[in-house]
XYZ file of N, CA and C in Angstrom:
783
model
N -25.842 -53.122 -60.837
C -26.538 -51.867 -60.528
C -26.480 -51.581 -59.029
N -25.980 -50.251 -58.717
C -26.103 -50.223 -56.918
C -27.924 -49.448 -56.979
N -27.809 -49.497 -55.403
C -28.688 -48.187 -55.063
C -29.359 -47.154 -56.029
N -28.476 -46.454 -56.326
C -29.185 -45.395 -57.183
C -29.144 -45.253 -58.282
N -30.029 -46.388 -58.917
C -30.198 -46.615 -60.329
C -31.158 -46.127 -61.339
N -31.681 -44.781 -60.309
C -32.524 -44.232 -60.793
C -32.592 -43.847 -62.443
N -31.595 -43.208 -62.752
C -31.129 -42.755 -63.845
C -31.531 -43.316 -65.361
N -31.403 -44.790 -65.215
C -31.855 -45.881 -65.789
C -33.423 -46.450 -65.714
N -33.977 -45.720 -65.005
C -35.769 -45.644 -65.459
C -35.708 -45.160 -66.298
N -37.309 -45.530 -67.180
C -37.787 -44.712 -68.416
C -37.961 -43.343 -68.029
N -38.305 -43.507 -66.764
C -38.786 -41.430 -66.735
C -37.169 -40.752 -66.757
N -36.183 -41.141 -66.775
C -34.855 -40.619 -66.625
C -35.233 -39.720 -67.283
N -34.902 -40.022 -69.001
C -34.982 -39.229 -70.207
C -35.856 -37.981 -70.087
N -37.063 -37.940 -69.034
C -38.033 -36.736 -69.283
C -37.549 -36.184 -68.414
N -37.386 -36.673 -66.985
C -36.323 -36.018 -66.306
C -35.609 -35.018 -65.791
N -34.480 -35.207 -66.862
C -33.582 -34.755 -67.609
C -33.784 -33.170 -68.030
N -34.688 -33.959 -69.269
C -35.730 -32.737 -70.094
C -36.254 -31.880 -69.204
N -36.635 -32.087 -67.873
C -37.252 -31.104 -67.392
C -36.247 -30.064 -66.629
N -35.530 -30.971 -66.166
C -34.362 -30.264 -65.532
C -33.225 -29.551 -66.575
N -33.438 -29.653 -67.812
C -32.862 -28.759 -69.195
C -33.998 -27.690 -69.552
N -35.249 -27.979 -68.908
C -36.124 -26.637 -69.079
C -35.585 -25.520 -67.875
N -35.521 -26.093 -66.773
C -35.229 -25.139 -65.259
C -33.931 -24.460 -65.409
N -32.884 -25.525 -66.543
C -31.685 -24.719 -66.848
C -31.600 -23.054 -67.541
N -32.219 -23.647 -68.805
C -32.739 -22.495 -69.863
C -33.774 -21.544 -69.193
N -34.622 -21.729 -67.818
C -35.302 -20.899 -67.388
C -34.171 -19.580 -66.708
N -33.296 -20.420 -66.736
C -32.330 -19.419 -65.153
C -30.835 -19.002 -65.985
N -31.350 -19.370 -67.124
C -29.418 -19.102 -67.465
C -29.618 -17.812 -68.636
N -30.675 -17.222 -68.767
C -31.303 -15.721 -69.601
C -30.524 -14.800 -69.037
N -29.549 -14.748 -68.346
C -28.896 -13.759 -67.422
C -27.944 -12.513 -68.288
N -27.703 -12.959 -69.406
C -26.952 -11.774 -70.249
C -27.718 -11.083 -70.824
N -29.029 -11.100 -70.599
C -30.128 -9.659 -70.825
C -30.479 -8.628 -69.704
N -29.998 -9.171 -68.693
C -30.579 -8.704 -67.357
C -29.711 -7.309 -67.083
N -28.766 -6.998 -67.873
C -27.430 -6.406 -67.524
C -27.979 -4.890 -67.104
N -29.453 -4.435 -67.795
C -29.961 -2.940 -67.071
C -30.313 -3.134 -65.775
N -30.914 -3.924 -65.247
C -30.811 -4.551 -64.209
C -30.441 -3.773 -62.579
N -29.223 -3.972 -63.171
C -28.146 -3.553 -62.336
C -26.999 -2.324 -62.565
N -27.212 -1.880 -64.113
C -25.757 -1.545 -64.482
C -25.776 0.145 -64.166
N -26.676 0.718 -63.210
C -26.734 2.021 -63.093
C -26.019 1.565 -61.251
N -26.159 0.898 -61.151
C -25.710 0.712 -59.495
C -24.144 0.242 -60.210
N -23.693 -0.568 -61.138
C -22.161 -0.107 -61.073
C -21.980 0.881 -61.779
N -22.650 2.047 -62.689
C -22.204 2.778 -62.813
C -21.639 4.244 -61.972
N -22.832 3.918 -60.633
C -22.633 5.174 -60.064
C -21.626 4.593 -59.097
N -21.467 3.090 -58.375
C -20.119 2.513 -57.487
C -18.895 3.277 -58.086
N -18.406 2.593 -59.402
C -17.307 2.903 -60.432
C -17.256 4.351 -60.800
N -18.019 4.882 -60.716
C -18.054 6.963 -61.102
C -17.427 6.292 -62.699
N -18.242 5.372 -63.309
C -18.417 5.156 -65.310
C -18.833 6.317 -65.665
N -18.295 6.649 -67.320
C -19.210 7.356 -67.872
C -20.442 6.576 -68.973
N -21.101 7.018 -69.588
C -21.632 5.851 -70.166
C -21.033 5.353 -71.604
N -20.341 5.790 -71.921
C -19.547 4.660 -72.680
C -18.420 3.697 -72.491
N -17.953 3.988 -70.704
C -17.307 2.669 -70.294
C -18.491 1.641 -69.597
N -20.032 2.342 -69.431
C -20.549 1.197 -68.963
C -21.147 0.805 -70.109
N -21.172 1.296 -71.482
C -21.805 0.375 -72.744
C -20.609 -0.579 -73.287
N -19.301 -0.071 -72.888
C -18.320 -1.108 -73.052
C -18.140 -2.530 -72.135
N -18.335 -2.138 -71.052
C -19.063 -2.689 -69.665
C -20.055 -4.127 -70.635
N -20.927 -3.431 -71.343
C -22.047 -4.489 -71.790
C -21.602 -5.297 -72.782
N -20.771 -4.048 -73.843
C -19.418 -5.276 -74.538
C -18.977 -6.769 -74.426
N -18.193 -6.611 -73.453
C -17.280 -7.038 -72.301
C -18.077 -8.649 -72.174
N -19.703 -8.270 -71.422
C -20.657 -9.305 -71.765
C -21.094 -10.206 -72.528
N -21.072 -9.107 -73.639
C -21.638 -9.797 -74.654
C -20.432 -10.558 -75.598
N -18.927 -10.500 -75.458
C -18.313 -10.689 -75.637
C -17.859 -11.927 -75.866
N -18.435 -12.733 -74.030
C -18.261 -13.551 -73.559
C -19.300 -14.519 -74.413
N -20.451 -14.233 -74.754
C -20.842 -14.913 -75.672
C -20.778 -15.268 -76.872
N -19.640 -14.388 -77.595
C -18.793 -14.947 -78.888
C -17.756 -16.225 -78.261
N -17.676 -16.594 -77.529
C -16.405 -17.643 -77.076
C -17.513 -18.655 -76.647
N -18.708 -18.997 -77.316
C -19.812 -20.302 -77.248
C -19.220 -21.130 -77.914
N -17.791 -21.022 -79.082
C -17.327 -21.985 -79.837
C -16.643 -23.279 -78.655
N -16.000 -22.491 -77.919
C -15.382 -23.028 -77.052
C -16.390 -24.535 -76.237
N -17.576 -23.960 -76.169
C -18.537 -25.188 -75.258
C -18.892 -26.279 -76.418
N -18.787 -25.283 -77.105
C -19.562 -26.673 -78.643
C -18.082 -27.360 -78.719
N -17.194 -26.964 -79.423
C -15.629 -27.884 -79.207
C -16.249 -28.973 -77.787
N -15.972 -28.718 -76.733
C -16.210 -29.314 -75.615
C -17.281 -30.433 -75.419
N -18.458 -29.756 -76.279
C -19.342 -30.856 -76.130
C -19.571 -32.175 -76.873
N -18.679 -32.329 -77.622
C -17.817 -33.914 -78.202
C -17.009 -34.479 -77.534
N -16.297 -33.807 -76.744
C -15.422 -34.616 -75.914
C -14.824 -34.262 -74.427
N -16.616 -33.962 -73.715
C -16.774 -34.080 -72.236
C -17.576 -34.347 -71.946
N -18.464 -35.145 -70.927
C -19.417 -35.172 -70.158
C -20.303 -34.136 -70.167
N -21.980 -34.564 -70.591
C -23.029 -33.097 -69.932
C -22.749 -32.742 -68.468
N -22.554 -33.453 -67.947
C -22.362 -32.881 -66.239
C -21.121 -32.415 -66.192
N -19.961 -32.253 -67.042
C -18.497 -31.700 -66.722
C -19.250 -29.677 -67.822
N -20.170 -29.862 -68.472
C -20.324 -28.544 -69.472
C -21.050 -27.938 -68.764
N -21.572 -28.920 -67.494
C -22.883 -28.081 -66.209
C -22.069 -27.561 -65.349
N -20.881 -28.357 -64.998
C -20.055 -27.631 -64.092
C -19.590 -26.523 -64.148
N -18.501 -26.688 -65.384
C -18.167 -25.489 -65.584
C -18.546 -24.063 -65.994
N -20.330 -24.021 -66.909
C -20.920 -23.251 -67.195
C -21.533 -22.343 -65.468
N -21.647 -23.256 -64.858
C -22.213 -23.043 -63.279
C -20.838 -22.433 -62.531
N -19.948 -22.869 -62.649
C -18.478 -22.419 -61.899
C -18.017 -20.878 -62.325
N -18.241 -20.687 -63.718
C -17.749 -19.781 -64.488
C -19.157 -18.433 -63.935
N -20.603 -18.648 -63.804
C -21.841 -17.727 -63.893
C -21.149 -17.324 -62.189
N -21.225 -18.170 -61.438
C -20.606 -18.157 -60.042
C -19.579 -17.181 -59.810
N -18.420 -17.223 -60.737
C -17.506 -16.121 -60.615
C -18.102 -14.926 -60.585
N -18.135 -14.945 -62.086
C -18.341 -13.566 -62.630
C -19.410 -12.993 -62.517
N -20.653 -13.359 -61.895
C -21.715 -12.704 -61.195
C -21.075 -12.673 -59.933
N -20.872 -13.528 -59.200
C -20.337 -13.089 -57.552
C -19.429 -12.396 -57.766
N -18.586 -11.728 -58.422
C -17.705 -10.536 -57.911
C -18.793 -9.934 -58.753
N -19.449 -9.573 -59.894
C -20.227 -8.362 -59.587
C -21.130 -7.768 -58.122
N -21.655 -9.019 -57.550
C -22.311 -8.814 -56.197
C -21.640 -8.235 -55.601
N -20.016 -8.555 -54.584
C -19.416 -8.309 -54.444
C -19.013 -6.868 -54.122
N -19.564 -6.481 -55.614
C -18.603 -4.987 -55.606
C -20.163 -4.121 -55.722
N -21.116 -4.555 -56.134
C -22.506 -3.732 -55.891
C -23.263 -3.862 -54.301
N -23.008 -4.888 -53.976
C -23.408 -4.679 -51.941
C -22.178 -4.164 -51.624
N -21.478 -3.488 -51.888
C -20.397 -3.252 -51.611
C -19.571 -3.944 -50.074
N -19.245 -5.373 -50.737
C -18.519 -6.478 -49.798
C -17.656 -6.021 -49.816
N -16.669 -5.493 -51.244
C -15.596 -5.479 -51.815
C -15.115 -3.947 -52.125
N -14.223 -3.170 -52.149
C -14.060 -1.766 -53.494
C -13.867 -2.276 -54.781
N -14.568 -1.025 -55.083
C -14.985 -1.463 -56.674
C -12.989 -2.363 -57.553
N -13.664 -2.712 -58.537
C -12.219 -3.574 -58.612
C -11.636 -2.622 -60.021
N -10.319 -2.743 -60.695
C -10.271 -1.903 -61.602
C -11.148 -2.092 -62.866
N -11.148 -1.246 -63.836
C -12.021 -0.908 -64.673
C -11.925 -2.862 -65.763
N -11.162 -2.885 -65.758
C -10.224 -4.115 -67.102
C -10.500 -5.020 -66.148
N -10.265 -5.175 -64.960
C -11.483 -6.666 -63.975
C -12.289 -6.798 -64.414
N -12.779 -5.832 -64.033
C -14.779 -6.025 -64.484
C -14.872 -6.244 -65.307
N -14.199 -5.871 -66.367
C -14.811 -6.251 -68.376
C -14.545 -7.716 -68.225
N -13.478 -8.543 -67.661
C -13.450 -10.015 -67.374
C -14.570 -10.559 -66.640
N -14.419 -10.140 -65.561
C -15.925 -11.032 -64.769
C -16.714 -11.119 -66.046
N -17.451 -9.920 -66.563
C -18.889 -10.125 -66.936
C -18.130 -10.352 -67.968
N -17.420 -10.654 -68.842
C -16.849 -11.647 -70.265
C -17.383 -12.643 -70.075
N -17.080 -13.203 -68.447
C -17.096 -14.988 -67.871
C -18.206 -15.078 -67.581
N -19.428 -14.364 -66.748
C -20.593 -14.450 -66.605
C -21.273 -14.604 -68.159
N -20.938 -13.638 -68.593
C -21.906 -13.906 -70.453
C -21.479 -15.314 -70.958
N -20.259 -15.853 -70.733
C -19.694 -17.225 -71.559
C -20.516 -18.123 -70.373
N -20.729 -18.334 -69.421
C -21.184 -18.790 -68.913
C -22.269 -18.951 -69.555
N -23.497 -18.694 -69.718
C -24.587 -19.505 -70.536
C -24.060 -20.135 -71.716
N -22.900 -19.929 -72.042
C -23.083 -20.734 -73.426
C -22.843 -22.344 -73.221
N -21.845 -21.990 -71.694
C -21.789 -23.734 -71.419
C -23.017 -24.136 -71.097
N -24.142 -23.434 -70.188
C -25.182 -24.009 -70.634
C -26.317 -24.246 -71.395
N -26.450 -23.360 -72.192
C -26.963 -23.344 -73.000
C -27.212 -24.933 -74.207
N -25.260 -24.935 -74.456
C -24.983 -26.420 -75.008
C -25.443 -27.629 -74.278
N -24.929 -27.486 -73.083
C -24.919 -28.996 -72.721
C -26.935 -28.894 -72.403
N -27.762 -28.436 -72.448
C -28.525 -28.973 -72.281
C -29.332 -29.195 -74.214
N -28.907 -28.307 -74.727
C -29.521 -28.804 -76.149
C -29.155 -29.737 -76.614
N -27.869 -30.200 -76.590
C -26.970 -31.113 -77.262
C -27.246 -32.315 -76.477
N -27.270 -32.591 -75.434
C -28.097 -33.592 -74.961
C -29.277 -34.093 -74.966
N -30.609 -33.311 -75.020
C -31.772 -33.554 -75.323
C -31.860 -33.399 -76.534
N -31.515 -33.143 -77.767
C -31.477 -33.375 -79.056
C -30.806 -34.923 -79.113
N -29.893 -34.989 -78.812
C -29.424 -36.468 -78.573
C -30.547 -37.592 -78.046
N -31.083 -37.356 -76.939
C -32.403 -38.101 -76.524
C -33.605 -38.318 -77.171
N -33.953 -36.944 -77.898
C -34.638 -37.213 -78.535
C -34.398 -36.938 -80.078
N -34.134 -37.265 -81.238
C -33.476 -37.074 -81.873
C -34.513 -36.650 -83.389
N -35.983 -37.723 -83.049
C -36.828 -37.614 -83.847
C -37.845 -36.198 -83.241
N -37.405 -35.493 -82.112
C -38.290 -34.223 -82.078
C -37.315 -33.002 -81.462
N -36.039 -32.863 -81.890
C -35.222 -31.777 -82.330
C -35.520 -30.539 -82.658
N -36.791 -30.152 -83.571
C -37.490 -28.763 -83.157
C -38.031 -28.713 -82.362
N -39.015 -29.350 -81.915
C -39.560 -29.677 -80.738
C -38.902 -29.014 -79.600
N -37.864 -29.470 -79.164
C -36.738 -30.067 -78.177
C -36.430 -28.290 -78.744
N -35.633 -27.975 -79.343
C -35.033 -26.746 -80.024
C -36.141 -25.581 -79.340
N -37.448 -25.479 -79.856
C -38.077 -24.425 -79.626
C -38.424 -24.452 -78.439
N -38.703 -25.078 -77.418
C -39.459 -25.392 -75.952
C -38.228 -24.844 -75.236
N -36.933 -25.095 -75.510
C -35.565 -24.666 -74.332
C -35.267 -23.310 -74.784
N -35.515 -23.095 -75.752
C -34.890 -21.670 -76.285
C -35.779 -20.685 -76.248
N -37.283 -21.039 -76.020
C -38.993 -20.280 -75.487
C -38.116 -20.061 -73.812
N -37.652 -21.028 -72.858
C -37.292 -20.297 -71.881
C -36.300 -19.936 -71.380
N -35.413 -19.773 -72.223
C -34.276 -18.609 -72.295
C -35.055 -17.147 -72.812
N -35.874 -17.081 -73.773
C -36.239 -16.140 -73.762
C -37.192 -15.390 -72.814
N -37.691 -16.280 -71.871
C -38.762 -15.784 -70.442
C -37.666 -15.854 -69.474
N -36.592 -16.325 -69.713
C -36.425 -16.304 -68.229
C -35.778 -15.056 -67.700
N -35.401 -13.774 -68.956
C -35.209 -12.298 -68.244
C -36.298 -11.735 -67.409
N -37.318 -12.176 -67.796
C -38.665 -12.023 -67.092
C -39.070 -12.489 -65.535
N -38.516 -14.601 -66.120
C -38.673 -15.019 -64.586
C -37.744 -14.523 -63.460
N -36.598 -13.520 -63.643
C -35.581 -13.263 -63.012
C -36.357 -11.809 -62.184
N -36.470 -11.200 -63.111
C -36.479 -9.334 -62.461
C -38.052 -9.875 -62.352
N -39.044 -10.507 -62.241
C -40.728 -10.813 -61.272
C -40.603 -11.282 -60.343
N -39.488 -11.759 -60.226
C -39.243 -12.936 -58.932
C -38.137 -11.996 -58.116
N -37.234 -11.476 -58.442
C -36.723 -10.420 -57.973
C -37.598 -9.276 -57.127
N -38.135 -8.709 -57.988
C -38.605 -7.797 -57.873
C -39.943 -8.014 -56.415
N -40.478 -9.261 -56.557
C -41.599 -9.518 -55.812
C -41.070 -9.445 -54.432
N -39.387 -9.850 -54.300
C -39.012 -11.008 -53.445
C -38.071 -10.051 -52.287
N -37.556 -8.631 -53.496
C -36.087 -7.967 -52.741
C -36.865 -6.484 -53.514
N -37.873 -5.835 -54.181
C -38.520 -4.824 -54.261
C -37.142 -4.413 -55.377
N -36.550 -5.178 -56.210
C -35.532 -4.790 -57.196
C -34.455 -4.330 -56.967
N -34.126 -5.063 -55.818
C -31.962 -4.155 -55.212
C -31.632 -4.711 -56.147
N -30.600 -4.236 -56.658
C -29.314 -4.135 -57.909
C -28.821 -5.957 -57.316
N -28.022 -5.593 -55.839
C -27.296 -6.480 -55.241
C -28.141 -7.862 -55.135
N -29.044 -8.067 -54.807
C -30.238 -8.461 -54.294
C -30.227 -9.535 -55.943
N -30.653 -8.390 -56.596
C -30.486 -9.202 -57.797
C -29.404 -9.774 -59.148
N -28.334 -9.692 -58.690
C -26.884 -10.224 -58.579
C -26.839 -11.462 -57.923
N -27.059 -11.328 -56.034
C -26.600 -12.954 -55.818
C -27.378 -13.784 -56.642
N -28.584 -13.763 -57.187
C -29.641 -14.418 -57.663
C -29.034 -15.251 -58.462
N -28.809 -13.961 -59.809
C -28.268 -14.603 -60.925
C -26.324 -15.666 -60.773
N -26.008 -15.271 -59.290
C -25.183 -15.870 -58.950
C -25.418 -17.506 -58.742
N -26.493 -17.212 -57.557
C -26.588 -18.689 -57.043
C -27.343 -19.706 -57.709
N -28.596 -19.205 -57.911
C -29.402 -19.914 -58.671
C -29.493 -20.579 -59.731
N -28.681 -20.171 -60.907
C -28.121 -20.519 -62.040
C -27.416 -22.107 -61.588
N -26.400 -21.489 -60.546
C -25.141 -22.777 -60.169
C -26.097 -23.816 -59.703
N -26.781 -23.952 -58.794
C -27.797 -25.075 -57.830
C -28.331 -25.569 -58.751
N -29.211 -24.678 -59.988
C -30.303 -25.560 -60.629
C -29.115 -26.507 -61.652
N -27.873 -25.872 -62.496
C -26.886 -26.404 -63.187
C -26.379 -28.056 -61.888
N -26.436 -27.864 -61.083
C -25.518 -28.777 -60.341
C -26.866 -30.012 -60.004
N -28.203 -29.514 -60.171
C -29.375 -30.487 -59.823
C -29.627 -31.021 -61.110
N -29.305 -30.320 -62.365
C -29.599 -30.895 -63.736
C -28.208 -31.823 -63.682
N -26.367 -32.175 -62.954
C -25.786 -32.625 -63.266
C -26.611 -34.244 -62.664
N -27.156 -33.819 -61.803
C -27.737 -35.197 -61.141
C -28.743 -36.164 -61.921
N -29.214 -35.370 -62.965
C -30.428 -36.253 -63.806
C -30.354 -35.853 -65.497
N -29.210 -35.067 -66.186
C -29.682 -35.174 -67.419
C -28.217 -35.828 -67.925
N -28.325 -36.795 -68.348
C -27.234 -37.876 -69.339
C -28.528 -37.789 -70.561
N -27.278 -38.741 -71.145
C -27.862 -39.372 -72.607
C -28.299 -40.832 -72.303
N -29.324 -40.721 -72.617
C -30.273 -41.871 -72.453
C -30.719 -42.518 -74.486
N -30.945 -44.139 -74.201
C -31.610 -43.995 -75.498
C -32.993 -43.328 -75.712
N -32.580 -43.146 -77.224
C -33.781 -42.576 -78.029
C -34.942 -43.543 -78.075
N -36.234 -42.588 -78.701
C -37.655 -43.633 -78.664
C -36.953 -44.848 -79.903
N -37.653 -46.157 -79.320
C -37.400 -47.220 -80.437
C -37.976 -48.109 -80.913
N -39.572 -47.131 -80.986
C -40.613 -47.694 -81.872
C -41.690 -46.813 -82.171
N -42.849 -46.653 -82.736
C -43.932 -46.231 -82.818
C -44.644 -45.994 -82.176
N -44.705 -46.438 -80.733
C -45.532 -46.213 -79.550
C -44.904 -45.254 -78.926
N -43.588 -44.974 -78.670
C -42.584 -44.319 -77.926
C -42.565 -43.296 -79.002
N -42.761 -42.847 -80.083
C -42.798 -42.027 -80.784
C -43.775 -41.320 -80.661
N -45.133 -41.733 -80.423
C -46.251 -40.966 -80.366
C -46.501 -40.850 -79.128
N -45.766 -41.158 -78.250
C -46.141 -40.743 -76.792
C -44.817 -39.430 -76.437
N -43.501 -39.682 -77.101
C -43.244 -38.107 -77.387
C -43.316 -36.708 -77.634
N -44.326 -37.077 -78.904
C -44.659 -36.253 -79.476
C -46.053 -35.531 -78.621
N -47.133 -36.408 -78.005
C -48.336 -35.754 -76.758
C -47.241 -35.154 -75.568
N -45.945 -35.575 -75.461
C -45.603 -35.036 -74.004
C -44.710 -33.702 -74.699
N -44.287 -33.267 -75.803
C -43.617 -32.325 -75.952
C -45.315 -31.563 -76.493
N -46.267 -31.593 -76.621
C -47.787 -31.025 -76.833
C -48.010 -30.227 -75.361
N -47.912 -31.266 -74.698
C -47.960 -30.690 -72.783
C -46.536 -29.781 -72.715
N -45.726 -30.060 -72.512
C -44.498 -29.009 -72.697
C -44.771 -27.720 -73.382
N -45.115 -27.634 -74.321
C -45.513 -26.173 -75.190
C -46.033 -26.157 -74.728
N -47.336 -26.306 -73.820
C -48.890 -25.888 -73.694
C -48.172 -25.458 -72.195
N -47.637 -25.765 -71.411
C -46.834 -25.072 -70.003
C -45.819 -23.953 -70.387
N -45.578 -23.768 -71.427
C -44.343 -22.649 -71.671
C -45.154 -21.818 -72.215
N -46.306 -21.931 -73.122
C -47.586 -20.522 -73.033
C -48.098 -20.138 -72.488
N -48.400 -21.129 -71.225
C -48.642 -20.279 -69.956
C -48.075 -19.807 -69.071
N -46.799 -19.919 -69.139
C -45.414 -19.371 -68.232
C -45.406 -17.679 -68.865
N -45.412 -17.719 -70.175
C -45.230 -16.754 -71.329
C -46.397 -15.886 -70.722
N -47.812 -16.452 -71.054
C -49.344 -15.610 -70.598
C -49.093 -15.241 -69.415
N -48.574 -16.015 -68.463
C -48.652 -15.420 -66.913
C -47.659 -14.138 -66.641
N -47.009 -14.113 -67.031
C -45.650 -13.538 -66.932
C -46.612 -11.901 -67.997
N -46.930 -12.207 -68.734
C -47.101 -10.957 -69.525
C -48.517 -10.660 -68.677
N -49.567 -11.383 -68.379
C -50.426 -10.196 -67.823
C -49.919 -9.483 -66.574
N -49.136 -10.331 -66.072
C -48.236 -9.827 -64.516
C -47.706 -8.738 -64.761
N -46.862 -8.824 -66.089
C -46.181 -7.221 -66.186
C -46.864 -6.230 -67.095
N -48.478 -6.170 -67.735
C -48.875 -5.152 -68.297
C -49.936 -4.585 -67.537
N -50.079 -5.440 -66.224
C -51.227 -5.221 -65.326
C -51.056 -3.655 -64.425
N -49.464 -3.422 -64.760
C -48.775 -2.211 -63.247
C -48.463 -2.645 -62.452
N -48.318 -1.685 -61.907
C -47.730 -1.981 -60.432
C -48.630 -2.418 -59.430
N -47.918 -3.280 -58.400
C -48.533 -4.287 -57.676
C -47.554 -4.370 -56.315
N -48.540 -4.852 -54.980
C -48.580 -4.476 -53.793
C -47.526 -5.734 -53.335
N -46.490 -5.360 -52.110
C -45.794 -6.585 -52.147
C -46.408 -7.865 -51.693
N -47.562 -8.102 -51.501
C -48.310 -9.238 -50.782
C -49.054 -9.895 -52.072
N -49.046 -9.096 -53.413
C -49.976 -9.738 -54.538
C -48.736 -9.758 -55.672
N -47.403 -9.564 -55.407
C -46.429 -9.914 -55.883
C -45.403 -11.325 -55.118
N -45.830 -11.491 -54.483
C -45.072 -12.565 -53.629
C -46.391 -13.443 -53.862
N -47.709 -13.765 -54.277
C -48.173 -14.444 -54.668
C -47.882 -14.621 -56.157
N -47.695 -14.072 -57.076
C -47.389 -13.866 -58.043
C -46.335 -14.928 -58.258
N -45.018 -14.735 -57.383
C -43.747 -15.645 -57.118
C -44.172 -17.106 -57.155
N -44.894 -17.154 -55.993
C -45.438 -18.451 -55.333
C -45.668 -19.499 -56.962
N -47.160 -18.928 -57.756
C -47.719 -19.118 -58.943
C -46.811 -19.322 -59.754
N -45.647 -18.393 -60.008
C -44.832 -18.661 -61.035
C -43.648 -20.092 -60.960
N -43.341 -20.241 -59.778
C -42.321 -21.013 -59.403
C -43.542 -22.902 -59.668
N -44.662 -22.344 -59.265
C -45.749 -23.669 -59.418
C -45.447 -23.922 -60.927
N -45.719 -22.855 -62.137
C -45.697 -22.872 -63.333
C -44.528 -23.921 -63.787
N -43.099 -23.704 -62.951
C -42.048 -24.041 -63.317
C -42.058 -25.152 -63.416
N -42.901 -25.737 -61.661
C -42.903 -27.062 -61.134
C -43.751 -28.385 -62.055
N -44.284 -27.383 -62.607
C -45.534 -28.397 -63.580
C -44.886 -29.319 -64.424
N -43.775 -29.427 -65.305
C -43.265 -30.262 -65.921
C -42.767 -31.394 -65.609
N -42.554 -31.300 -64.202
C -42.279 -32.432 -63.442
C -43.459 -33.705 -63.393
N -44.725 -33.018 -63.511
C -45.871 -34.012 -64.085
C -45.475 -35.411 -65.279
N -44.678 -34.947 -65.991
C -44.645 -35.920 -67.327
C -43.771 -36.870 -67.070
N -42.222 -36.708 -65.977
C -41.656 -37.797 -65.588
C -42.281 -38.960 -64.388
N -43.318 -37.668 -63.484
C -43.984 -38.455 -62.621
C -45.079 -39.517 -63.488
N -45.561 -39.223 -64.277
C -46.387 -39.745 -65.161
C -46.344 -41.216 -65.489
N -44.812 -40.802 -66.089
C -44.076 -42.243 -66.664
C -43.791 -42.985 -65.967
């Protein structure tokens, strides 16, 4: 064993798990597409049925999820983090690109590629973090199933509140986001989620099952916070940047259960 044998603690496995929650928090990005898509429509002079083809194009990219599942038998979780992170990186950074206008707009049949590769992009992560923590834990698979896929469904939310608090909702602004952020948290989950063994007794079973209890009970309040935030109105940028602060704490809380262990 060298140095950094961290990996190989018991808290690895939760870890992991937590850093497969921060994944699924940040990789919701193929809902976000109103977002932005009136700032490339008016860059590009679209009409709106090349920018609903535009969303196509997107959603497209998420029929080619066969491709990560093939993959995830015979590669590494940290090679399905890479590339899911390499691929969101592209094809959101040239949308940035061409909405801060770094770049001129690119031709019409580019763009339907980028955002093909940005939408396929969650599916690499999407996999490698289910397919691994189903693997870890094997006896709480719904469990495990409903808690990662609860924040894929918040995290269109945690994106445009945190946006919005942070950059008052620029198009561009909220592009690099879904650029960078995605890749960093994918490249910090390559550092801590492997396959670890499963529980391998009765004690380790029921101490699973109380820490995925705490897990749900933090993703209803991610859910509660997030919804009184957005049915409350509109809000001042100094009680929205607290808002941020709170939410990003929300995130941080799961980290409790590996510190725990």
């Amino acid at each position: 064993m060298g140095p950094f044998s961290f990996p190989t603690l018991p808290a690895a496995k939760w870890l992991g798990f937590v850093t497969a929650i921060w994944v699924q928090a940040t990789c919701g990005n193929n809902y976000t597409f109103s977002n932005y898509s009136d700032a490339l429509k008016s860059l590009m002079a679209l009409t709106q049925l090349q920018l609903n083809n535009l969303s196509v194009a997107k959603d497209v990219g998420k029929a080619f999820g066969l491709l990560s599942g093939l993959a995830s038998d015979r590669l590494p979780t940290s090679a399905i983090l890479i590339i899911g992170s390499l691929e969101g990186l592209i094809g959101y950074g040239v949308q940035w690109l061409v909405v801060s206008e770094k770049i001129h707009p690119l031709p019409y049949w580019q763009m339907c590629i980028f955002l093909c590769m940005g939408g396929n992009s969650t599916t690499w992560m999407n996999t490698a973090v289910l397919v691994t923590c189903m693997r870890n834990f094997p006896k709480n698979r719904g469990p495990v199933s409903g808690i990662l896929k609860g924040y894929v469904g918040l995290s269109t939310a945690i994106f445009t509140d945190i946006c919005t608090a942070l950059f008052s909702s620029k198009p561009s602004a909220f592009l690099l986001i879904l650029a960078i952020v995605p890749a960093v948290i994918c490249l910090t989950a390559v550092l801590f989620l492997h396959e670890n063994q499963p529980a391998s007794g009765p004690v380790e079973d029921r101490q699973e099952t109380e820490f995925f209890h705490i897990f749900n009970v933090l993703a209803i309040a991610v859910a509660v916070y997030l919804l009184v935030f957005d049915i409350t109105g509109n809000h001042g940028h100094v009680l929205s940047l607290y808002f941020a602060v709170g939410l990003i704490f929300l995130l941080a809380l799961p980290l409790a259960v590996p510190l725990y262990v």
